[in-house]
Short mmCIF file of C-alpha atoms and ligand atoms in Angstrom, two decimals:
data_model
loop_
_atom_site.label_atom_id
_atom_site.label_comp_id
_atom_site.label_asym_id
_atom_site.label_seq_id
_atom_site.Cartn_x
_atom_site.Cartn_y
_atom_site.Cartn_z
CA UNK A 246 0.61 -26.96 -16.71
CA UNK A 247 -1.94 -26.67 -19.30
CA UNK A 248 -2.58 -23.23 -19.88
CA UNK A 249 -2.74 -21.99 -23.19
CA UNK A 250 -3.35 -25.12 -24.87
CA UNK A 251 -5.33 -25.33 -27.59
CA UNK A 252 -7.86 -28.06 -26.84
CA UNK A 253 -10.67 -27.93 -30.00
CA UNK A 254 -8.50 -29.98 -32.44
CA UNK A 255 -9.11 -33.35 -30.41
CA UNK A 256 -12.40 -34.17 -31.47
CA UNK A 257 -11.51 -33.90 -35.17
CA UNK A 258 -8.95 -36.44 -34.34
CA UNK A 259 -5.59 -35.89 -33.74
CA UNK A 260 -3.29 -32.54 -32.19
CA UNK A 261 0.19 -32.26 -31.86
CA UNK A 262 0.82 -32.36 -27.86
CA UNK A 263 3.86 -29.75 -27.80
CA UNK A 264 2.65 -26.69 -30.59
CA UNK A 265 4.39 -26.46 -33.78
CA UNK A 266 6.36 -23.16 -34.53
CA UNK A 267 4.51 -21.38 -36.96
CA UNK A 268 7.09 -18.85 -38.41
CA UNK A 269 5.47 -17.13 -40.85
CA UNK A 270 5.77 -13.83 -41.26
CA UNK A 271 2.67 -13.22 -43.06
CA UNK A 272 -0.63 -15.41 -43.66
CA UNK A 273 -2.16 -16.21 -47.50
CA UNK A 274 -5.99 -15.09 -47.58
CA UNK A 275 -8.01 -15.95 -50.85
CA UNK A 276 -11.07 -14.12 -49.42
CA UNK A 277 -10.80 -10.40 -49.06
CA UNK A 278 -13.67 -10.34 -46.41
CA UNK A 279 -11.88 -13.37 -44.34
CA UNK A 280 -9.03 -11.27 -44.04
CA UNK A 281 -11.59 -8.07 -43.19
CA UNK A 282 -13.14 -10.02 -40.60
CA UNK A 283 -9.48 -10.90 -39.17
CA UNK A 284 -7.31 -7.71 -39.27
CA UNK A 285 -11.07 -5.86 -37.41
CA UNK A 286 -10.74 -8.72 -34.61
CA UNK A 287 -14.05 -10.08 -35.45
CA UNK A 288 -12.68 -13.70 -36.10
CA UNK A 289 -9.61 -15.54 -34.88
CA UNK A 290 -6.59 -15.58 -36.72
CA UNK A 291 -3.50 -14.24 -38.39
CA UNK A 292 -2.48 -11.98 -41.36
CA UNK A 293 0.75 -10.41 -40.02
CA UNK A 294 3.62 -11.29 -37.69
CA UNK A 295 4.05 -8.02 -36.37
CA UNK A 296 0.43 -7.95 -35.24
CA UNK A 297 -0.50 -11.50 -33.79
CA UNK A 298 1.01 -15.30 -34.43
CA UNK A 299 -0.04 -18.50 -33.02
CA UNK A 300 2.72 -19.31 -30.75
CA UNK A 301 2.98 -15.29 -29.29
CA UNK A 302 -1.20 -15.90 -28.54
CA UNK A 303 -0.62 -19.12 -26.91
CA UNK A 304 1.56 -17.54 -24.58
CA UNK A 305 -0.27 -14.37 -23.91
CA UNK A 306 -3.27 -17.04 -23.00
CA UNK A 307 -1.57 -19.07 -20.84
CA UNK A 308 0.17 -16.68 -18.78
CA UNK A 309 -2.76 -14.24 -18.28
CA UNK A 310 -4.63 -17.44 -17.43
CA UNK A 311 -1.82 -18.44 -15.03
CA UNK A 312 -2.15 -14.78 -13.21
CA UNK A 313 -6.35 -14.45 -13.73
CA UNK A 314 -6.03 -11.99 -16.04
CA UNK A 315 -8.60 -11.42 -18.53
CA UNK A 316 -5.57 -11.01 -21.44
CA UNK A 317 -2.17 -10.64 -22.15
CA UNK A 318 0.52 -9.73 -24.42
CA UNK A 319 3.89 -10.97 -24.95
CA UNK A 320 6.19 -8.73 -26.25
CA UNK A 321 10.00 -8.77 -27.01
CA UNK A 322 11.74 -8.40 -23.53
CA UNK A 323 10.57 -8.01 -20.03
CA UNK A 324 11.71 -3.91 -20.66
CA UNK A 325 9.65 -3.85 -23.63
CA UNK A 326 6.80 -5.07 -21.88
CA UNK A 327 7.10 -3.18 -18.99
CA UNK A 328 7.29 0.09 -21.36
CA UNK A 329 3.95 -0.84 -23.11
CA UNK A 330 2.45 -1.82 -19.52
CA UNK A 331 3.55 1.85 -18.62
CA UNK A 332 2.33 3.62 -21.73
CA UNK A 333 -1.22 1.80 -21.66
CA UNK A 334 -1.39 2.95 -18.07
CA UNK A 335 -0.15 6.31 -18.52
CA UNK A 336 -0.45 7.30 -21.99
CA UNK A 337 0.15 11.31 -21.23
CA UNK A 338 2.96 12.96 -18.92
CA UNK A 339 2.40 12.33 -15.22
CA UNK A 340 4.44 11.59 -12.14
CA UNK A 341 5.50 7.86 -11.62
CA UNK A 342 5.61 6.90 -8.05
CA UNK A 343 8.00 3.61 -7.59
CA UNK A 344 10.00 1.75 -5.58
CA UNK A 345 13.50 2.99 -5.07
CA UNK A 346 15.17 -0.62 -5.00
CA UNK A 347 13.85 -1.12 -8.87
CA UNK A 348 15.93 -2.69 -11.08
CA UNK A 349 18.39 -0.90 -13.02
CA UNK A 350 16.89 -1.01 -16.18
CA UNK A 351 13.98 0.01 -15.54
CA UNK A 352 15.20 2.70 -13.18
CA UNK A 353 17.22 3.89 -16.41
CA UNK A 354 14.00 3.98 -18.46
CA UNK A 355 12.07 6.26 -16.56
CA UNK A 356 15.60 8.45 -15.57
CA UNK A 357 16.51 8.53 -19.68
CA UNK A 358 13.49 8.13 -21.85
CA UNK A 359 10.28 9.04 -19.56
CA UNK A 360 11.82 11.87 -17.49
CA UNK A 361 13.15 13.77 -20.71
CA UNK A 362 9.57 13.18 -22.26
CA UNK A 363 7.64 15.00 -19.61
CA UNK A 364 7.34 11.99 -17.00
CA UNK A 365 8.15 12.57 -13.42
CA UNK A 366 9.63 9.85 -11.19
CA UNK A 367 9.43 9.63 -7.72
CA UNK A 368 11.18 7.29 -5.93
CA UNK A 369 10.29 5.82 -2.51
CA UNK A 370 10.84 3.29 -0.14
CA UNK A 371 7.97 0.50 -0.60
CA UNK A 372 8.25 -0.12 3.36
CA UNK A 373 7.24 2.99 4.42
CA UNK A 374 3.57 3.05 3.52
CA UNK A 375 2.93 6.65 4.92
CA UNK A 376 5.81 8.06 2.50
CA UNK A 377 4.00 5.73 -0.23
CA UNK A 378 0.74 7.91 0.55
CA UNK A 379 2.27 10.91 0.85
CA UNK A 380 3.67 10.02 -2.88
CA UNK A 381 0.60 9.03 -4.30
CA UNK A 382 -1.28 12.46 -4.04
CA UNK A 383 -1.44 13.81 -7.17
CA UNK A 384 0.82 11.05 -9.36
CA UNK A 385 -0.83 8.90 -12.37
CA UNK A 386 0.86 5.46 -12.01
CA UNK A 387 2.48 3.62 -9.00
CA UNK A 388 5.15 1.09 -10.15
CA UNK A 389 6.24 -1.47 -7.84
CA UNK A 390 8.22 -5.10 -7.82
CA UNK A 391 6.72 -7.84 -5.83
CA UNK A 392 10.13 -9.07 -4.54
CA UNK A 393 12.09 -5.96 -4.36
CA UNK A 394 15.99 -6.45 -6.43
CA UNK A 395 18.37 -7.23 -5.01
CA UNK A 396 17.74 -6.95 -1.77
CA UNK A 397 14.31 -9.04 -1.32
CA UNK A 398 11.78 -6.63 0.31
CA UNK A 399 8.53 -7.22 -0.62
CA UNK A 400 5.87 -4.75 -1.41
CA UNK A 401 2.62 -4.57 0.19
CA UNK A 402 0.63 -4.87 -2.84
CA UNK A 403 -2.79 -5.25 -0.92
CA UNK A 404 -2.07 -1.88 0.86
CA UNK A 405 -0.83 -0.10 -2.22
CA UNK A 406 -3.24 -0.46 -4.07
CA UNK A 407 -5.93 0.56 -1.81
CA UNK A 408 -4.41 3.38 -1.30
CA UNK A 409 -3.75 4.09 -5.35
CA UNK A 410 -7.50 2.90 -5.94
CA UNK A 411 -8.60 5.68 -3.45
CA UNK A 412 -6.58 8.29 -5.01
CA UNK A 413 -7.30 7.26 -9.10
CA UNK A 414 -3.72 6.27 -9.39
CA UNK A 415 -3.11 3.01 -11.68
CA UNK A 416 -1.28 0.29 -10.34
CA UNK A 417 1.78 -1.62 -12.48
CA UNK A 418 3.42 -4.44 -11.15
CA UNK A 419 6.59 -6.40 -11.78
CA UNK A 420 6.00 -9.82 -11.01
CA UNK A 421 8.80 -11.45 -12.28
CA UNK A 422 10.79 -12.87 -9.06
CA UNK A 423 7.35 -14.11 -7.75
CA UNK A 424 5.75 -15.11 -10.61
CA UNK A 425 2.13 -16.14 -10.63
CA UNK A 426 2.88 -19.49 -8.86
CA UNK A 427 3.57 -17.76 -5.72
CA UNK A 428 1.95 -14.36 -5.89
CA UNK A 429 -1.29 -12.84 -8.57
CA UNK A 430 -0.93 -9.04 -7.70
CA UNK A 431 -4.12 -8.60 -10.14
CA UNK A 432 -6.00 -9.90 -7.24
CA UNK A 433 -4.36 -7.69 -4.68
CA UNK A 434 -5.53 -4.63 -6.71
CA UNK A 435 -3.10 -4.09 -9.80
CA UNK A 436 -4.43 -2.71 -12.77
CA UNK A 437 -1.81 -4.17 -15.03
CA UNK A 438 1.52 -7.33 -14.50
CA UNK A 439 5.07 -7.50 -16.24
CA UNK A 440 7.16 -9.94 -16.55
CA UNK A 441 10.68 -10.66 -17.86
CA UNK A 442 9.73 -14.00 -19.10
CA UNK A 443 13.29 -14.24 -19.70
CA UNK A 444 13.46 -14.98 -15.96
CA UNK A 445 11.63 -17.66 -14.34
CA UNK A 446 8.34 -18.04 -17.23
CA UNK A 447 11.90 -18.89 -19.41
CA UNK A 448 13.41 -20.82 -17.18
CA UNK A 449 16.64 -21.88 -19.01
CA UNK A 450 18.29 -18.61 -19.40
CA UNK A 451 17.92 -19.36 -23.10
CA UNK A 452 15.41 -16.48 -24.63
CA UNK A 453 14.25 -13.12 -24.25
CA UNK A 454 10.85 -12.43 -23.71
CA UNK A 455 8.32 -10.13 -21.47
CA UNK A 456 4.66 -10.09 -20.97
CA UNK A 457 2.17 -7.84 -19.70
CA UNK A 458 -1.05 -9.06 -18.36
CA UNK A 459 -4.64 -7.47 -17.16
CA UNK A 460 -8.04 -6.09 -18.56
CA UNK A 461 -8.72 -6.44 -22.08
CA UNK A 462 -8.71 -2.77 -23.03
CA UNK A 463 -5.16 -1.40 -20.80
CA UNK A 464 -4.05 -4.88 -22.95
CA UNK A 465 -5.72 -4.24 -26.59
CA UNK A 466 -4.64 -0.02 -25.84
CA UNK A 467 -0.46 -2.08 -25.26
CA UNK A 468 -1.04 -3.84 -28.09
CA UNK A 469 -1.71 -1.10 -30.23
CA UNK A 470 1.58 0.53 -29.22
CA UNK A 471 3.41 -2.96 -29.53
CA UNK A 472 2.07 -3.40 -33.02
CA UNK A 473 2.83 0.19 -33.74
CA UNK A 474 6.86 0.11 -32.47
CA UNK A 475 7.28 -3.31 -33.35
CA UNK A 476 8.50 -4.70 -30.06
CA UNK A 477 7.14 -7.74 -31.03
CA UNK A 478 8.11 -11.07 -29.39
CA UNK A 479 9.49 -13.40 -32.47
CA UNK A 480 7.66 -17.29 -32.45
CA UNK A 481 10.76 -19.20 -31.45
CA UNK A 482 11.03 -17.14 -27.84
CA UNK A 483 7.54 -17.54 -27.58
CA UNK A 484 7.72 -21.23 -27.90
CA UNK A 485 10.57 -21.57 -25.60
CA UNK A 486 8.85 -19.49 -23.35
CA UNK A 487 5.56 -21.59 -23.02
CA UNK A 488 8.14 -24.74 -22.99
CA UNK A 489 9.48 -23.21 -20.09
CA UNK A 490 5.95 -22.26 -18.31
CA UNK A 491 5.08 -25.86 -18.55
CA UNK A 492 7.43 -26.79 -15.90
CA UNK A 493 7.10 -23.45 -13.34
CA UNK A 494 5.26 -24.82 -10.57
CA UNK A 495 7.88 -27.92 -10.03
CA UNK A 496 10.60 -25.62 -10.72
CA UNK A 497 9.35 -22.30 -8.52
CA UNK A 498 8.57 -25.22 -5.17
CA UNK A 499 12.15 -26.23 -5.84
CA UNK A 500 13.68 -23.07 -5.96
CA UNK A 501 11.94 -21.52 -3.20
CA UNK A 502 12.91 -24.60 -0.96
CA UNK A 503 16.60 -23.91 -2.21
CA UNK A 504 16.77 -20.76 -1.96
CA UNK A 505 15.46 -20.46 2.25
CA UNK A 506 18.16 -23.31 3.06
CA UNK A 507 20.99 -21.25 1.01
CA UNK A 508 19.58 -17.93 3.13
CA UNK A 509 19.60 -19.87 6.86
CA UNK A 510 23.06 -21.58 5.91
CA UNK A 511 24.65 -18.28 4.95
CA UNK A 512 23.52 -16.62 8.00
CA UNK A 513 25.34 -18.42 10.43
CA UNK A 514 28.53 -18.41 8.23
CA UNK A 515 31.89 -16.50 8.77
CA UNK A 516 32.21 -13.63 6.78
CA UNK A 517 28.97 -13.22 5.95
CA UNK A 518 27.56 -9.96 7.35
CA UNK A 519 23.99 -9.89 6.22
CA UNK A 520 21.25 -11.78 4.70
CA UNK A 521 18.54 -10.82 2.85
CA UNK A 522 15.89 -12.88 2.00
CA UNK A 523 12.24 -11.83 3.51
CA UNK A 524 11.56 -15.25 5.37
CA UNK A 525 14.37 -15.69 7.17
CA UNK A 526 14.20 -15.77 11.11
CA UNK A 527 14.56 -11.88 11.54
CA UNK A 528 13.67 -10.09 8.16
CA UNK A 529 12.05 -6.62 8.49
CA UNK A 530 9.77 -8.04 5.65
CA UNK A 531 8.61 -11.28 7.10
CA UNK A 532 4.93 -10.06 7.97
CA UNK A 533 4.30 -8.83 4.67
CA UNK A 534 5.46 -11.28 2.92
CA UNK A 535 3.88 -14.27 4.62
CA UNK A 536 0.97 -12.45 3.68
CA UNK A 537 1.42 -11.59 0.08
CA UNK A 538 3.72 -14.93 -0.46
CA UNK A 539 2.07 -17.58 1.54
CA UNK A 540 3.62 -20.09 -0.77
CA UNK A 541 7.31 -19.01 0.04
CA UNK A 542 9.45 -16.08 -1.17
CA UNK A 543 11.02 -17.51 -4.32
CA UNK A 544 14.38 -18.31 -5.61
CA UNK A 545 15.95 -15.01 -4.96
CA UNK A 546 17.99 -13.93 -1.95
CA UNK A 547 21.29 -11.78 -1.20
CA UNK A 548 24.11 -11.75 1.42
CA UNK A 549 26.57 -9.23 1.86
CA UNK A 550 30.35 -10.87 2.34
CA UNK A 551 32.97 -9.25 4.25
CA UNK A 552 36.10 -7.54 2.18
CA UNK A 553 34.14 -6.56 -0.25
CA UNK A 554 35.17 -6.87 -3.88
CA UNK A 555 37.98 -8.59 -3.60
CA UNK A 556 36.15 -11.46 -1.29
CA UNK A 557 33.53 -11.65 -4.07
CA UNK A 558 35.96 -12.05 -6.87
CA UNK A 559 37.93 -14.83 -4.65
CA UNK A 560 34.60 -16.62 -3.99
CA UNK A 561 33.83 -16.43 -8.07
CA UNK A 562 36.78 -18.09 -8.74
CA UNK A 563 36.52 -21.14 -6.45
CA UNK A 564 32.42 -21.55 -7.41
CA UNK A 565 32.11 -25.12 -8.19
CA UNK A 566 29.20 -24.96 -9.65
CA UNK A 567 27.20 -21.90 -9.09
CA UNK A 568 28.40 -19.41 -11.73
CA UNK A 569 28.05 -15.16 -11.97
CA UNK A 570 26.08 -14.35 -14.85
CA UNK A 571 23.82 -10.87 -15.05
CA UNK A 572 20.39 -12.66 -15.04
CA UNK A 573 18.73 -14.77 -12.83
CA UNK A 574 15.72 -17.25 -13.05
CA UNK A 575 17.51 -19.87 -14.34
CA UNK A 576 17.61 -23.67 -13.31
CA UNK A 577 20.97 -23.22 -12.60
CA UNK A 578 22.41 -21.17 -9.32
CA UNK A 579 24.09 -17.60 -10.89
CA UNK A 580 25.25 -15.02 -8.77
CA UNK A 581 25.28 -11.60 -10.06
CA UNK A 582 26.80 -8.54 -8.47
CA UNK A 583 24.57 -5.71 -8.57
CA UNK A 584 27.38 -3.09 -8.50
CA UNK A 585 28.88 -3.73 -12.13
CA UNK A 586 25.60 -5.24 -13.15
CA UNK A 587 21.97 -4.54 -12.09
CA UNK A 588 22.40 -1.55 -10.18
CA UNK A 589 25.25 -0.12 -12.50
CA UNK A 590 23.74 2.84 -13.67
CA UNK A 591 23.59 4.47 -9.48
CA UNK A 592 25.99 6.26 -7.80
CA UNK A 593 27.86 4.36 -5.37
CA UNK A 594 25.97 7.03 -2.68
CA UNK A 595 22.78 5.83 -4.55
CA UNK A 596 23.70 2.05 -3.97
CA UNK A 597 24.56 2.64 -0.34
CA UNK A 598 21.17 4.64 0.61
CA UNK A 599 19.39 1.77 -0.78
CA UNK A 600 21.97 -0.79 1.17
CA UNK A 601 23.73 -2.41 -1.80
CA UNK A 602 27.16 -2.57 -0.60
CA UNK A 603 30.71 -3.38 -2.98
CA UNK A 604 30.05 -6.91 -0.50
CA UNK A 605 26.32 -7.58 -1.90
CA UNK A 606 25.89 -10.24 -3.68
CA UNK A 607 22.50 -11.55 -5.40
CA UNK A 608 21.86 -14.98 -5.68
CA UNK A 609 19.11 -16.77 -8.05
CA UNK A 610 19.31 -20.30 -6.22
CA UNK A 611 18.64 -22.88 -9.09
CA UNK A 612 17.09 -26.32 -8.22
CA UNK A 613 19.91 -28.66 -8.19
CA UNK A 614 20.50 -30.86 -5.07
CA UNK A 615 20.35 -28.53 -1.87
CA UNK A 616 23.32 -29.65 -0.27
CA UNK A 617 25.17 -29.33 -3.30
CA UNK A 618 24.50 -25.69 -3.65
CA UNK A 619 25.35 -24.89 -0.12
CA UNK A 620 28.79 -27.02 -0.18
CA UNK A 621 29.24 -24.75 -3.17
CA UNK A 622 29.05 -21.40 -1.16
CA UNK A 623 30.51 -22.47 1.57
CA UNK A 624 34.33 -24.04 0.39
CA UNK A 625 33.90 -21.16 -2.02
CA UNK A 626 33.69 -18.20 0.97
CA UNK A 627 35.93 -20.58 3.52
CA UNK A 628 38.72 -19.56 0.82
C1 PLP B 242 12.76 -7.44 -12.07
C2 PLP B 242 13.11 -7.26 -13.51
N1 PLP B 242 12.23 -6.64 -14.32
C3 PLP B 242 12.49 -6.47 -15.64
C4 PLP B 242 13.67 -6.91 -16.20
C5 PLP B 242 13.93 -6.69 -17.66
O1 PLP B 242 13.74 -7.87 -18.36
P1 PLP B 242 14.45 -8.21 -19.78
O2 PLP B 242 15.91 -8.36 -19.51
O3 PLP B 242 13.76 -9.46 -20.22
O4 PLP B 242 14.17 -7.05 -20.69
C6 PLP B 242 14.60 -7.57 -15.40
C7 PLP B 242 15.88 -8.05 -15.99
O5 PLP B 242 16.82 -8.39 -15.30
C8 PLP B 242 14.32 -7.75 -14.01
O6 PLP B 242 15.19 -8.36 -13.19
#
């Protein structure tokens, strides 16, 4: 709730209780060795946007607090961070082991910008932890998701990274469906943690943001490159975002209470084939995840629907309430459908190996009333 908050103001009288925006671009110095002592990192402060302001810091500090972390940066989208994460972790070419259900875009990032620039990725499946092994000898970095999308597996952080510790190979980890109210993959053995704060950090599908989390130097050594490329997170988002953060722990409870009476409702309802989410009575990943989640899965699951596309487009159109929109983490229950959206970019053979079918449909379950969202779903699939 707190985190981040600047605290030493109150004994010299009075602090505003929600931080002012502080949009300036650049800072006025009238001492040349003031702004020395600044721009080296020897004293708090700020002389240029591009490099540090107050409300980017405040988030950095509270999320990095929020997932134990010993500092953070926020940068200007959850793929921006995650690109930093990647390049503090593995500065020079080297083969990327990661999880083949990975979202699209960052699936596209190592296929378009890493793999032309000397990277290698190597895809596996995060459930087979022998074929993880096998993966491992040799690679640099190992890049997984917590909660796998769409499909909801969840990766067995612990076991990862012992294995990637044993073997010298840096662990990256995309925490944004779990978020650090329900899982803190630093302590599992992850050398550095994205998110897209856009998602649930957000929390109002209102503002872009991403931040990467971990050790001071893998952070100062993303920083540098931030600074350098300017994918710098602008002091409005980064307000928003630590507005949003505020609220996380009542919202994630909510959502994860939502989102496991959606799952068991869907699962016993005509033309519904499958459901994915890692709790429910059944799930290949229910082990695991009771043991990396123990505070529940999240607000994410998926279902597949009989007939395809054209059942999905007839259950858009009589939604209520929920709506499909190509994000998730919202307070409000979206659907998005992963094969014009998320998972785009594959082949439709590439979306069927991983089991995304033209039926699968992703659901971020938002925290309205619970029987509300599942009258939704249900007069909208009965059509
Ligand atoms: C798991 C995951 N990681 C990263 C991203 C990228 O975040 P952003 O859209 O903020 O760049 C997304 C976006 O959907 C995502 O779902």
């Amino acid at each position: 709730m707190h985190a981040g908050r600047e605290t030493t103001g109150r004994s010299r009288g009075s602090s505003p209780l929600a931080p002012p925006i502080s949009t300036a671009a650049v800072h006025v110095y009238d001492d040349l060795d003031d702004y020395d002592a600044v721009a080296r990192g020897e004293r708090r402060g700020h002389y240029y946007g591009r490099n540090s302001n107050e409300n980017r810091e405040m988030l950095e500090r509270a999320v990095a607090e929020l997932e134990g972390a010993e500092a953070g940066l926020a940068a200007a989208s959850g793929m921006a961070a995650l690109y930093l994460a990647i390049l503090a972790l593995a500065p020079k070419p080297t083969t990327i082991v990661a999880t083949r259900e990975l979202y699209g875009g960052t699936m596209n990032l190592l296929r378009q910008d890493l793999e032309p620039a000397g990277y290698e990725a190597h895809f596996v499946d995060i459930g087979d932890l022998d074929a993880v092994r096998r993966a491992l000898d040799g690679a640099g970095l190992v890049l997984i998701e917590t909660i796998t999308n769409p499909l909801c597996g969840v990766a067995d952080i612990e076991a990862i990274a012992r294995m990637a510790r044993d073997r010298g190979v840096r662990v990256l980890v995309d925490n944004t469906f779990a978020t650090p109210i329900l899982c803190r993959p630093l302590e599992l053995g992850a050398d550095l943690v994205m998110h897209s704060a856009t998602k649930y950090i957000g929390g109002h599908s209102d503002l872009l943001a991403g931040v990467v989390v971990g050790g001071s130097e893998l952070i100062s050594a993303a920083r540098a490159r931030s600074v350098r490329t300017g994918a710098t997170l602008g002091p409005f988002d980064a307000w928003l975002a630590l507005r949003g953060l505020r609220t996380l722990e009542v919202r994630m409870a909510r959502h994860t209470e939502n989102a496991l009476i959606l799952a068991r409702a869907l699962s016993t309802t005509q033309g519904v084939s499958k459901v994915h989410h890692p709790l429910l009575e059944g799930s290949p990943w229910a082990a695991v995840a009771r043991r990396i989640l123990p505070q529940g899965a999240g607000g994410m699951m998926a279902f597949d629907l009989e007939g395809g596309r054209a059942a999905v487009q007839r259950m858009i159109s009589r939604f209520q309430m929920a709506a499909f929109a190509a994000s998730l983490g919202g307070v409000e229950t979206t659907i998005s459908y992963p094969e014009i959206t998320s998972h785009r970019s594959l082949s439709p053979g590439e979306r069927a190996d991983l089991g995304v079918t033209p039926g699968t449909v992703r659901v971020s379950v938002g925290i309205e009333a619970a029987d509300d969202i599942v009258a939704d779903f249900m007069q909208a699939i009965a059509s």
